[in-house]
PDB file of C-alpha atoms in Angstrom:
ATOM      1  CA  UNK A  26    -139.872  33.537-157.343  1.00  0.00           C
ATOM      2  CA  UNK A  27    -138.067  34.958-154.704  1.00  0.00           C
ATOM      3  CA  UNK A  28    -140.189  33.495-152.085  1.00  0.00           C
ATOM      4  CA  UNK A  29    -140.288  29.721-153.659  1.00  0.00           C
ATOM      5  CA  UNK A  30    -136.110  30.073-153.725  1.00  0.00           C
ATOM      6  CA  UNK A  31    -136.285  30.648-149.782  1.00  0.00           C
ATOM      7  CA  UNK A  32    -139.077  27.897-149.451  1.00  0.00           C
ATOM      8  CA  UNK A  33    -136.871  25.151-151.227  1.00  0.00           C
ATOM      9  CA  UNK A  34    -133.529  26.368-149.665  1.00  0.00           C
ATOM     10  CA  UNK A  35    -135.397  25.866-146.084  1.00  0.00           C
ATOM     11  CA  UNK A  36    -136.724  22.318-147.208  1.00  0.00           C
ATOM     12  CA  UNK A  37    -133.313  20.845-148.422  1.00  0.00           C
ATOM     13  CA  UNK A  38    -131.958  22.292-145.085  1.00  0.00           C
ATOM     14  CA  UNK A  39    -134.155  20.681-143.154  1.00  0.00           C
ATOM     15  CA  UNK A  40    -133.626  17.637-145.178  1.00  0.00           C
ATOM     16  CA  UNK A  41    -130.035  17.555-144.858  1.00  0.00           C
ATOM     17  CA  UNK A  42    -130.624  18.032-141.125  1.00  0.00           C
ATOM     18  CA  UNK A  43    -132.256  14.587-140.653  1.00  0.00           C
ATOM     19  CA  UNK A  44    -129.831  12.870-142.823  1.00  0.00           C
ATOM     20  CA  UNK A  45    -127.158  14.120-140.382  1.00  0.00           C
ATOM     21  CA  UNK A  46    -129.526  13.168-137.281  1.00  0.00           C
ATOM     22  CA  UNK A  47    -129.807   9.542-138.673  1.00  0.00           C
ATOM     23  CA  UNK A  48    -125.929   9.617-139.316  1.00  0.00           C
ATOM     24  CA  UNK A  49    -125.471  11.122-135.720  1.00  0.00           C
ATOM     25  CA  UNK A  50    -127.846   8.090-134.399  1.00  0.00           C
ATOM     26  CA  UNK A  51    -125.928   4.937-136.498  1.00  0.00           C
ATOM     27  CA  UNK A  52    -122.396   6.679-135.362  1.00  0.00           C
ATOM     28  CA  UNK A  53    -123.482   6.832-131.745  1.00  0.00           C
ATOM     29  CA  UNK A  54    -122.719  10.583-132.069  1.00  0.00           C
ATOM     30  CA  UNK A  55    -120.144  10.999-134.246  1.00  0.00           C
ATOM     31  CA  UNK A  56    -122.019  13.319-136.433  1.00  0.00           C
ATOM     32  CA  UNK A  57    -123.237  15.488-133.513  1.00  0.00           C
ATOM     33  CA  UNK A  58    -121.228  18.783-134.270  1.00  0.00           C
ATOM     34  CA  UNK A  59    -122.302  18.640-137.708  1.00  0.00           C
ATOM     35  CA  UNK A  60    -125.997  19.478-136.472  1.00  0.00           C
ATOM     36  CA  UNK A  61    -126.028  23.227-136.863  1.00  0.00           C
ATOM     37  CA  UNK A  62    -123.978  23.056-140.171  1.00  0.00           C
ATOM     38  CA  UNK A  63    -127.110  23.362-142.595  1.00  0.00           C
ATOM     39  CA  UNK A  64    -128.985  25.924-140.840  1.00  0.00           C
ATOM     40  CA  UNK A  65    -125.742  28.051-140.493  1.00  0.00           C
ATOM     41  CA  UNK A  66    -125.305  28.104-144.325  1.00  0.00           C
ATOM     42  CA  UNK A  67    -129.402  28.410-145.021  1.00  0.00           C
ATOM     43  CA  UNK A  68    -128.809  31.499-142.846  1.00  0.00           C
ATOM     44  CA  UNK A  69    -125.830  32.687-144.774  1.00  0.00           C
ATOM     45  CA  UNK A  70    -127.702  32.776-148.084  1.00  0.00           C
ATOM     46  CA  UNK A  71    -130.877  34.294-146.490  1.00  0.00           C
ATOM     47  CA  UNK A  72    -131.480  35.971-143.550  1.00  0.00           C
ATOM     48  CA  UNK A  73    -131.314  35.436-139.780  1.00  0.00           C
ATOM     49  CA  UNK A  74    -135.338  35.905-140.106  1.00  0.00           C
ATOM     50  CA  UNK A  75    -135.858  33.430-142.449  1.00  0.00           C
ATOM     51  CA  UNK A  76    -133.585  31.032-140.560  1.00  0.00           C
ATOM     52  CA  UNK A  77    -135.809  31.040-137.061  1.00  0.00           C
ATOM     53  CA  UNK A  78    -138.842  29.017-138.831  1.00  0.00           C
ATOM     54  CA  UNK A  79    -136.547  26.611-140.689  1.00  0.00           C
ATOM     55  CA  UNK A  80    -135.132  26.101-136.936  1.00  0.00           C
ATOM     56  CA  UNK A  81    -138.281  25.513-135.557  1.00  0.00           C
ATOM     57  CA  UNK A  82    -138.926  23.080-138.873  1.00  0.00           C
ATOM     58  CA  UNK A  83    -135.343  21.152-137.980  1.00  0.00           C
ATOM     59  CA  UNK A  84    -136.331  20.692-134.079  1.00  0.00           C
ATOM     60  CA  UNK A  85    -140.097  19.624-135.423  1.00  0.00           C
ATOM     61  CA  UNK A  86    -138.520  17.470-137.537  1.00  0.00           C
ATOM     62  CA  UNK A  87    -135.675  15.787-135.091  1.00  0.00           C
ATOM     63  CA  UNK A  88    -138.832  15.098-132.553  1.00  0.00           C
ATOM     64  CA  UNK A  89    -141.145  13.225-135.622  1.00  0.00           C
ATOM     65  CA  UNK A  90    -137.573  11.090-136.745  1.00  0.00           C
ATOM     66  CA  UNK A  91    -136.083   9.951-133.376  1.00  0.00           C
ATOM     67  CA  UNK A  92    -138.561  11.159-130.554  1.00  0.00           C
ATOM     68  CA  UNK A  93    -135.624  10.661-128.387  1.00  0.00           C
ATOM     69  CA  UNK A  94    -135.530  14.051-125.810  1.00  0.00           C
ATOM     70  CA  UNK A  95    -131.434  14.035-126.095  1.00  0.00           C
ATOM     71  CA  UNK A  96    -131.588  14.122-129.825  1.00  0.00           C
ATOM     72  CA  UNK A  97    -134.526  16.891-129.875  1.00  0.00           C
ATOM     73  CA  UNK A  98    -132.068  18.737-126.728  1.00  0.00           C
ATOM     74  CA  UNK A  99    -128.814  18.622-129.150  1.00  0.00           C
ATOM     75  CA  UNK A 100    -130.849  20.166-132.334  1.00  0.00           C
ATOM     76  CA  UNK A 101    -132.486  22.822-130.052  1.00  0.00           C
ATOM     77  CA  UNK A 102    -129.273  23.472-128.573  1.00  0.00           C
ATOM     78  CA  UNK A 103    -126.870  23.146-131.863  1.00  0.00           C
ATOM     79  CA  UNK A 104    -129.330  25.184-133.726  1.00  0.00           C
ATOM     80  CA  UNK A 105    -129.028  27.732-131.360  1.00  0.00           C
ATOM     81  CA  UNK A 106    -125.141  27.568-131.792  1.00  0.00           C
ATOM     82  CA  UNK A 107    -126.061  28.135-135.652  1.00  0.00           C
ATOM     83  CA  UNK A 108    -128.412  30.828-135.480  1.00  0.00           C
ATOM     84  CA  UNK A 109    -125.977  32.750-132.886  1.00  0.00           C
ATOM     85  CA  UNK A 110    -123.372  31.970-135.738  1.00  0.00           C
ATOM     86  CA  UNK A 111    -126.071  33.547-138.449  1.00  0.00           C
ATOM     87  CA  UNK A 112    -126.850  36.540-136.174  1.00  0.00           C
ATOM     88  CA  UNK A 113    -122.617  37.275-135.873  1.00  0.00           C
ATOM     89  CA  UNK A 114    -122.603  37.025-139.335  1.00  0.00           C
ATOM     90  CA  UNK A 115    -125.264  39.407-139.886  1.00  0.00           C
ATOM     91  CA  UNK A 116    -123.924  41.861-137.599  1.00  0.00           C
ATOM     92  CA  UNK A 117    -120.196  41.600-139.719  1.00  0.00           C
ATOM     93  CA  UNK A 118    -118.493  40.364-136.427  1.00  0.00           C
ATOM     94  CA  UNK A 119    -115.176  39.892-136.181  1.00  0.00           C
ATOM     95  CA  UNK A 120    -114.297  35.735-135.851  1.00  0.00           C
ATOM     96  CA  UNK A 121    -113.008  35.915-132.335  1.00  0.00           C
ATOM     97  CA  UNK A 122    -116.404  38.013-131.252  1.00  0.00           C
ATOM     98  CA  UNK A 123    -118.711  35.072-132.962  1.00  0.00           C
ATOM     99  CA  UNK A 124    -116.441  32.688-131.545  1.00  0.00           C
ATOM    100  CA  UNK A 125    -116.824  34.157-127.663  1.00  0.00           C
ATOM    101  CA  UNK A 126    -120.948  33.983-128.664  1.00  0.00           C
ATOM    102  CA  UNK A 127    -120.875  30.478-129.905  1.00  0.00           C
ATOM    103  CA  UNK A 128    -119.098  29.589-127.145  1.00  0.00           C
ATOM    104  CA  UNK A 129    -121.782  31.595-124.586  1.00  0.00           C
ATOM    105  CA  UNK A 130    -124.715  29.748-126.543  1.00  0.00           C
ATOM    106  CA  UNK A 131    -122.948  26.453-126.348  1.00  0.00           C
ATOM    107  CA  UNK A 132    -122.635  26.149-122.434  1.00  0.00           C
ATOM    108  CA  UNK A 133    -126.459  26.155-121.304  1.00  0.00           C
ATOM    109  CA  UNK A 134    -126.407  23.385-124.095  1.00  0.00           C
ATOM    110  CA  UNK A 135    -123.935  21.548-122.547  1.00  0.00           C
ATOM    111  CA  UNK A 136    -125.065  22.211-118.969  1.00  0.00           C
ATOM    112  CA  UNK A 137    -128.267  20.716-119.974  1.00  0.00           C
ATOM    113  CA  UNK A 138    -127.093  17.778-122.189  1.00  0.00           C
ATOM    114  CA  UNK A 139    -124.040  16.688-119.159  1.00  0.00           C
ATOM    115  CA  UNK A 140    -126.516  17.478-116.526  1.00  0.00           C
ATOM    116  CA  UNK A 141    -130.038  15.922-117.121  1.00  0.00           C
ATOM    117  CA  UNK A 142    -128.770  13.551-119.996  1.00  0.00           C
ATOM    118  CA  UNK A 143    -125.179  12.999-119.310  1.00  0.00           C
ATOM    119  CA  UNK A 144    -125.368   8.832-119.879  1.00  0.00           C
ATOM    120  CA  UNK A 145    -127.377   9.256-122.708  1.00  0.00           C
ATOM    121  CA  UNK A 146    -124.867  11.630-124.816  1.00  0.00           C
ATOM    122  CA  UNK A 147    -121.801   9.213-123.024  1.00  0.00           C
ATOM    123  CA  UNK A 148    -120.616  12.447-120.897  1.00  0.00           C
ATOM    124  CA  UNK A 149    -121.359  12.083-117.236  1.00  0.00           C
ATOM    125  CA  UNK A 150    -119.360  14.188-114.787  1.00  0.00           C
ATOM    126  CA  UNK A 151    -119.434  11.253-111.737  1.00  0.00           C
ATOM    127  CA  UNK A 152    -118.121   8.442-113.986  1.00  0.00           C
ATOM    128  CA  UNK A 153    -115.438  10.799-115.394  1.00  0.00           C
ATOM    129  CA  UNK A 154    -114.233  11.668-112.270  1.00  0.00           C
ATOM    130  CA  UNK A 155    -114.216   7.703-111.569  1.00  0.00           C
ATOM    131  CA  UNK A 156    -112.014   7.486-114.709  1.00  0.00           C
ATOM    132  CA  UNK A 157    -110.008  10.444-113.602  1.00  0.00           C
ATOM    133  CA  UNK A 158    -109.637   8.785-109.913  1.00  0.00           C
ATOM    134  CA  UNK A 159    -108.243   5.829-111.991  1.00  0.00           C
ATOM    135  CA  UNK A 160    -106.299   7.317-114.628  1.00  0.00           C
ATOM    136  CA  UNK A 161    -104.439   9.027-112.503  1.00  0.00           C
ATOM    137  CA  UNK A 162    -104.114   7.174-108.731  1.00  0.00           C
ATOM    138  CA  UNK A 163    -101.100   9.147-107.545  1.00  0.00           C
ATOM    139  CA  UNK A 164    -103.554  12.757-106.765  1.00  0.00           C
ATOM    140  CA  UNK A 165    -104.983  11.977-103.774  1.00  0.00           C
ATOM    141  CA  UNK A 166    -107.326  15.184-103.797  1.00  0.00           C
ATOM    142  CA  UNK A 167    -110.469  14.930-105.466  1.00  0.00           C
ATOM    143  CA  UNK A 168    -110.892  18.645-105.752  1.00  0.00           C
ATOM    144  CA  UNK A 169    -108.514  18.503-108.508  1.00  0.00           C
ATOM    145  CA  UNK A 170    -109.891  15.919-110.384  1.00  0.00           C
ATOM    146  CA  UNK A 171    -113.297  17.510-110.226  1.00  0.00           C
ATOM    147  CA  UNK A 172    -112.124  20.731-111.554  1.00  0.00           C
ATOM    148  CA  UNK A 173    -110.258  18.729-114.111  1.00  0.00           C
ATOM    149  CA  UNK A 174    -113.173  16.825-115.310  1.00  0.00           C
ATOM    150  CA  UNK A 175    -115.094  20.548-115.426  1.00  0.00           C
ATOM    151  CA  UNK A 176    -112.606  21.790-117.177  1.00  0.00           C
ATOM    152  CA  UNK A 177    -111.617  18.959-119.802  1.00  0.00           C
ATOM    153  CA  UNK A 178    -116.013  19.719-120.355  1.00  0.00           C
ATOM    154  CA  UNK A 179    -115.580  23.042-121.531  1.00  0.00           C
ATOM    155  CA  UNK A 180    -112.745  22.412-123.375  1.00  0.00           C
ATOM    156  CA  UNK A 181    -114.549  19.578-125.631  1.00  0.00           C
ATOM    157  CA  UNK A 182    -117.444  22.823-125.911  1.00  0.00           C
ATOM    158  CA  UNK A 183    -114.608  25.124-126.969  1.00  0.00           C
ATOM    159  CA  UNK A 184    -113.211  22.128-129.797  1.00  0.00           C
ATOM    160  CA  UNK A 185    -117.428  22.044-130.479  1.00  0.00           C
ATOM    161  CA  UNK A 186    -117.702  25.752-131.179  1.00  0.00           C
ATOM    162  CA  UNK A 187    -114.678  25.795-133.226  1.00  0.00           C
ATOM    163  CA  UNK A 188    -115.538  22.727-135.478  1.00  0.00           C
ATOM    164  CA  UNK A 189    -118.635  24.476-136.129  1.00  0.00           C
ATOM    165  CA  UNK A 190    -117.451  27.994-136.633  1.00  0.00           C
ATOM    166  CA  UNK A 191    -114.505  26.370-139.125  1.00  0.00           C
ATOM    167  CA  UNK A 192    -116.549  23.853-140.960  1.00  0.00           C
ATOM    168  CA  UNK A 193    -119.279  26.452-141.663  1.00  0.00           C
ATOM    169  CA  UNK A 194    -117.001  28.595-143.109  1.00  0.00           C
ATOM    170  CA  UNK A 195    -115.423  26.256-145.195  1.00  0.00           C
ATOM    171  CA  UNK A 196    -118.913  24.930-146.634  1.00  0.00           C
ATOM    172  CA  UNK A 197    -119.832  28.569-147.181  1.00  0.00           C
ATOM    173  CA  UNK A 198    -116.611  29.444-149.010  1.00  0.00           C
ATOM    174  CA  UNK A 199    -117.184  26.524-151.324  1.00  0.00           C
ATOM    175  CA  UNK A 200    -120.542  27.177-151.823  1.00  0.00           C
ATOM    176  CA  UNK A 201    -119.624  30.732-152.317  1.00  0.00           C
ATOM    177  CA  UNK A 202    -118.018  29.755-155.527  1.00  0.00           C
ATOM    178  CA  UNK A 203    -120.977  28.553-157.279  1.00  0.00           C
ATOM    179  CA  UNK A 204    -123.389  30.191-155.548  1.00  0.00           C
ATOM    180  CA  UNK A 205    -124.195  34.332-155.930  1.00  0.00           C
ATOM    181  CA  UNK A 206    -125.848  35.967-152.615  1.00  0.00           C
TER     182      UNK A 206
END
């Protein structure tokens, strides 16, 4: 019985993960932080161990819907974010300790995603300097707006890790509720 419970849990998660990727693809990404949201509760309920094949499952699955390599990069990377998040959880971390190793397993991610597939995601450092450069015409040294551009990056990773960290918690908490573990 046992065994079936985890086998249907990992199959709605999975399915709840591709109706997030389509949403992500018709919103041009506005769904994209959501990605890891599924897994992270599956893993709540469960077990970091039972979590790793459903990941596998949700990249399998993100490469058979779309095909596209940023789509299959952000599920590989934002289920990486979630199991990180499962493993903290596991461990009985405190928030600000899962939040420092969400935030480690969220930059390769974005290094990745910005630097290979940085038009694709809308993200790319040269034509945010260029918007930088013409945002703001009166700094004349481009050394400034380049470490401004790196660091306005990591800041949208930091707002990333934290919409993931709170809205799993809040799904969890509701689910919690209704829900024995």
């Amino acid at each position: 019985m046992r065994n079936t419970k985890h086998i249907t849990a990992g199959a709605m998660t999975i399915a709840l993960t591709g109706i997030i990727i389509f949403m992500e693809r018709i919103t041009a990404g506005f769904f994209m932080s959501f990605l890891s949201l599924p897994l992270i509760v599956y893993g709540y309920f469960y077990s970091l161990k039972s979590s790793i094949p459903v990941y596998f499952s949700c990249i399998f699955m993100a490469f058979i819907i779309t095909g596209f390599p940023p789509t299959i990069i952000q599920m590989t990377g934002y289920g990486l974010v979630g199991l990180v998040s499962i493993f903290a959880t596991e461990k009985r971390m405190t928030r600000q300790r899962t939040f420092v190793l969400m935030s480690l397993a969220i930059i390769p991610v974005y290094a990745v995603m910005v630097g290979f597939f940085g038009a694709a995601f809308g993200f790319a450092i040269p034509e945010m300097i260029q918007s930088l450069n013409n945002l703001f015409p009166f700094i004349n040294n481009p050394m400034i707006i380049t470490v401004f551009a790196y660091v306005s990056l990591g800041v949208t990773a930091l707002m990333e890790v934290f919409i993931i960290k709170v809205s799993g918690d809040l799904v969890i908490g509701l689910l919690h509720k209704h829900f024995k573990k």
